[in-house]
């Protein structure tokens, strides 16, 4: 969680310096969701998500260097600097992309689950999406097919309360999003997405349900993002007091820090972890800035696959 937090803070700095262009959606505040869920998976399980995806990449084990280099458009990035934050992928780490079309990754997620079901390989796919995408038509079509075939897919709604600049209270007639799969018989839970232990416990129930062949499961992670929808969003639709209150009372990293200190972990050990994380992140930023931009010839690569 600390690696994701520090990485995103650095990405925000580089964006402000003009080294990252285009869109940049930070995950600060939501770290417990992806970290808690990742602890429930086995090798070979798959993850797919939306464009707020840097945290998911790091949680699956993708290298900070490659992620940061991609954000800055450098050849050392996961997509050779041609994709940016919305077009990174690592089959090796089971990360099947952050996707820019709202809700579209849910349909792709059940495609991953369908392949697992067809192969009978016991693998599970996690499909993350936000509350702003939760009422998209393709999401419900995906629920239907997943339930019909009993596909091993965990649907994870990261409810950070604001779909772009609109409160979920104003945008969704459904107030308990964990029940959105009920018409298809998909069990669901509301989870405190700021508590990594609560996320892990719920994730274990959901993943076990899928792995046992009982079909899909829906988790509504009630979380919060501290920054705007993207780096270009001034977030004037909420007060500073609201954000500060969440930081002070519900921060996922401070919650774990407090538990560790109360459990007898020396403060020096936590400081050492923070120092190690900061070094990794600084190294990723240095690597990104020293890595060259892709050659013009790269315009013609990775755009067509010819099969015979």
Coordinates of C-alpha atoms in Angstrom, one line a residue, residues 31-168:
X31 CA -4.8 1.3 -1.9
X32 CA -6.3 -1.2 0.5
X33 CA -8.8 -2.5 -2.1
X34 CA -6.3 -3.9 -4.6
X35 CA -3.7 -4.9 -2.0
X36 CA -6.3 -6.8 0.1
X37 CA -7.7 -8.6 -3.0
X38 CA -4.3 -9.4 -4.4
X39 CA -3.5 -11.4 -1.2
X40 CA -6.4 -13.8 -2.0
X41 CA -5.1 -14.8 -5.4
X42 CA -3.0 -17.7 -6.7
X43 CA -0.5 -17.7 -9.5
X44 CA -2.4 -17.7 -12.8
X45 CA -5.4 -15.8 -11.6
X46 CA -6.2 -12.7 -13.6
X47 CA -6.9 -9.0 -13.0
X48 CA -8.5 -6.4 -15.3
X49 CA -9.5 -2.9 -14.4
X50 CA -10.3 0.6 -15.6
X51 CA -8.0 3.5 -16.3
X52 CA -7.3 4.2 -12.5
X53 CA -4.8 1.3 -12.7
X54 CA -1.3 2.1 -11.5
X55 CA -2.0 0.6 -8.1
X56 CA -3.3 -2.6 -9.7
X57 CA -0.2 -3.0 -11.8
X58 CA 2.1 -2.5 -8.8
X59 CA 0.0 -4.9 -6.7
X60 CA 0.3 -7.7 -9.3
X61 CA 4.1 -7.3 -9.2
X62 CA 4.7 -5.2 -12.2
X63 CA 7.9 -3.2 -11.8
X64 CA 7.7 0.5 -10.8
X65 CA 10.3 1.3 -13.4
X66 CA 8.3 0.0 -16.3
X67 CA 5.1 1.6 -15.1
X68 CA 6.6 5.1 -14.5
X69 CA 8.5 4.9 -17.8
X70 CA 5.3 4.2 -19.6
X71 CA 3.6 7.1 -17.9
X72 CA 6.3 9.4 -19.2
X73 CA 6.2 8.0 -22.7
X74 CA 9.6 6.3 -22.7
X75 CA 10.8 3.2 -24.5
X76 CA 11.5 1.5 -21.2
X77 CA 7.8 1.4 -20.4
X78 CA 5.6 -1.6 -20.5
X79 CA 4.1 -0.5 -23.9
X80 CA 7.4 1.0 -25.1
X81 CA 6.1 4.5 -24.3
X82 CA 3.2 4.4 -26.7
X83 CA 0.3 3.7 -24.5
X84 CA 0.5 5.7 -21.3
X85 CA -1.5 4.8 -18.2
X86 CA -4.5 3.4 -20.0
X87 CA -2.6 0.9 -22.2
X88 CA -0.3 -1.3 -20.0
X89 CA -0.5 -5.0 -19.9
X90 CA 1.5 -7.9 -18.4
X91 CA 0.4 -11.4 -19.2
X92 CA 3.3 -12.7 -17.1
X93 CA 1.8 -11.0 -14.0
X94 CA -1.8 -11.7 -14.8
X95 CA -2.6 -8.1 -15.5
X96 CA -4.9 -7.7 -18.5
X97 CA -5.0 -4.0 -18.7
X98 CA -6.5 -0.8 -17.5
X99 CA -9.2 0.2 -20.0
X100 CA -10.4 3.7 -21.0
X101 CA -13.9 2.8 -22.1
X102 CA -16.1 3.1 -19.0
X103 CA -17.3 -0.4 -18.0
X104 CA -15.9 -2.2 -21.0
X105 CA -13.4 -4.1 -19.0
X106 CA -16.2 -5.9 -17.2
X107 CA -17.1 -7.7 -20.4
X108 CA -13.5 -8.5 -21.0
X109 CA -13.2 -9.8 -17.5
X110 CA -15.9 -12.4 -18.0
X111 CA -14.1 -13.3 -21.2
X112 CA -11.1 -14.2 -19.0
X113 CA -13.4 -16.1 -16.6
X114 CA -15.0 -17.9 -19.6
X115 CA -11.6 -19.1 -20.7
X116 CA -10.9 -20.4 -17.2
X117 CA -14.3 -22.1 -17.1
X118 CA -13.8 -23.7 -20.5
X119 CA -10.4 -25.0 -19.6
X120 CA -11.5 -26.1 -16.2
X121 CA -8.2 -24.8 -14.8
X122 CA -9.4 -23.5 -11.5
X123 CA -8.3 -19.9 -12.1
X124 CA -10.3 -16.9 -11.1
X125 CA -10.6 -13.5 -12.8
X126 CA -11.1 -10.2 -10.9
X127 CA -12.9 -7.5 -12.8
X128 CA -12.6 -4.1 -11.1
X129 CA -14.8 -1.1 -12.0
X130 CA -16.0 2.1 -10.3
X131 CA -19.4 3.0 -9.0
X132 CA -19.7 5.4 -12.0
X133 CA -19.6 2.4 -14.3
X134 CA -21.8 0.2 -12.2
X135 CA -25.0 1.2 -14.1
X136 CA -23.5 0.7 -17.6
X137 CA -25.5 -1.7 -19.8
X138 CA -22.6 -4.0 -20.6
X139 CA -22.1 -4.5 -16.9
X140 CA -25.5 -6.1 -16.5
X141 CA -25.1 -8.1 -19.6
X142 CA -21.9 -9.4 -18.1
X143 CA -23.7 -10.3 -14.9
X144 CA -26.2 -12.3 -16.8
X145 CA -23.7 -14.4 -18.8
X146 CA -21.5 -14.9 -15.8
X147 CA -24.4 -16.1 -13.7
X148 CA -25.8 -18.2 -16.5
X149 CA -22.6 -20.2 -17.0
X150 CA -21.4 -19.9 -13.4
X151 CA -18.2 -18.2 -14.5
X152 CA -15.4 -17.8 -11.9
X153 CA -15.4 -14.0 -11.9
X154 CA -15.3 -11.7 -8.9
X155 CA -16.9 -8.3 -9.8
X156 CA -15.4 -5.6 -7.6
X157 CA -17.0 -2.1 -7.5
X158 CA -14.5 0.4 -6.2
X159 CA -17.1 2.9 -4.8
X160 CA -15.0 6.0 -4.2
X161 CA -18.2 8.1 -4.0
X162 CA -17.6 10.3 -7.0
X163 CA -18.0 9.1 -10.6
X164 CA -15.9 11.9 -12.1
X165 CA -17.5 14.9 -10.4
X166 CA -20.9 13.5 -9.6
X167 CA -21.8 12.0 -6.2
X168 CA -23.0 8.4 -6.3

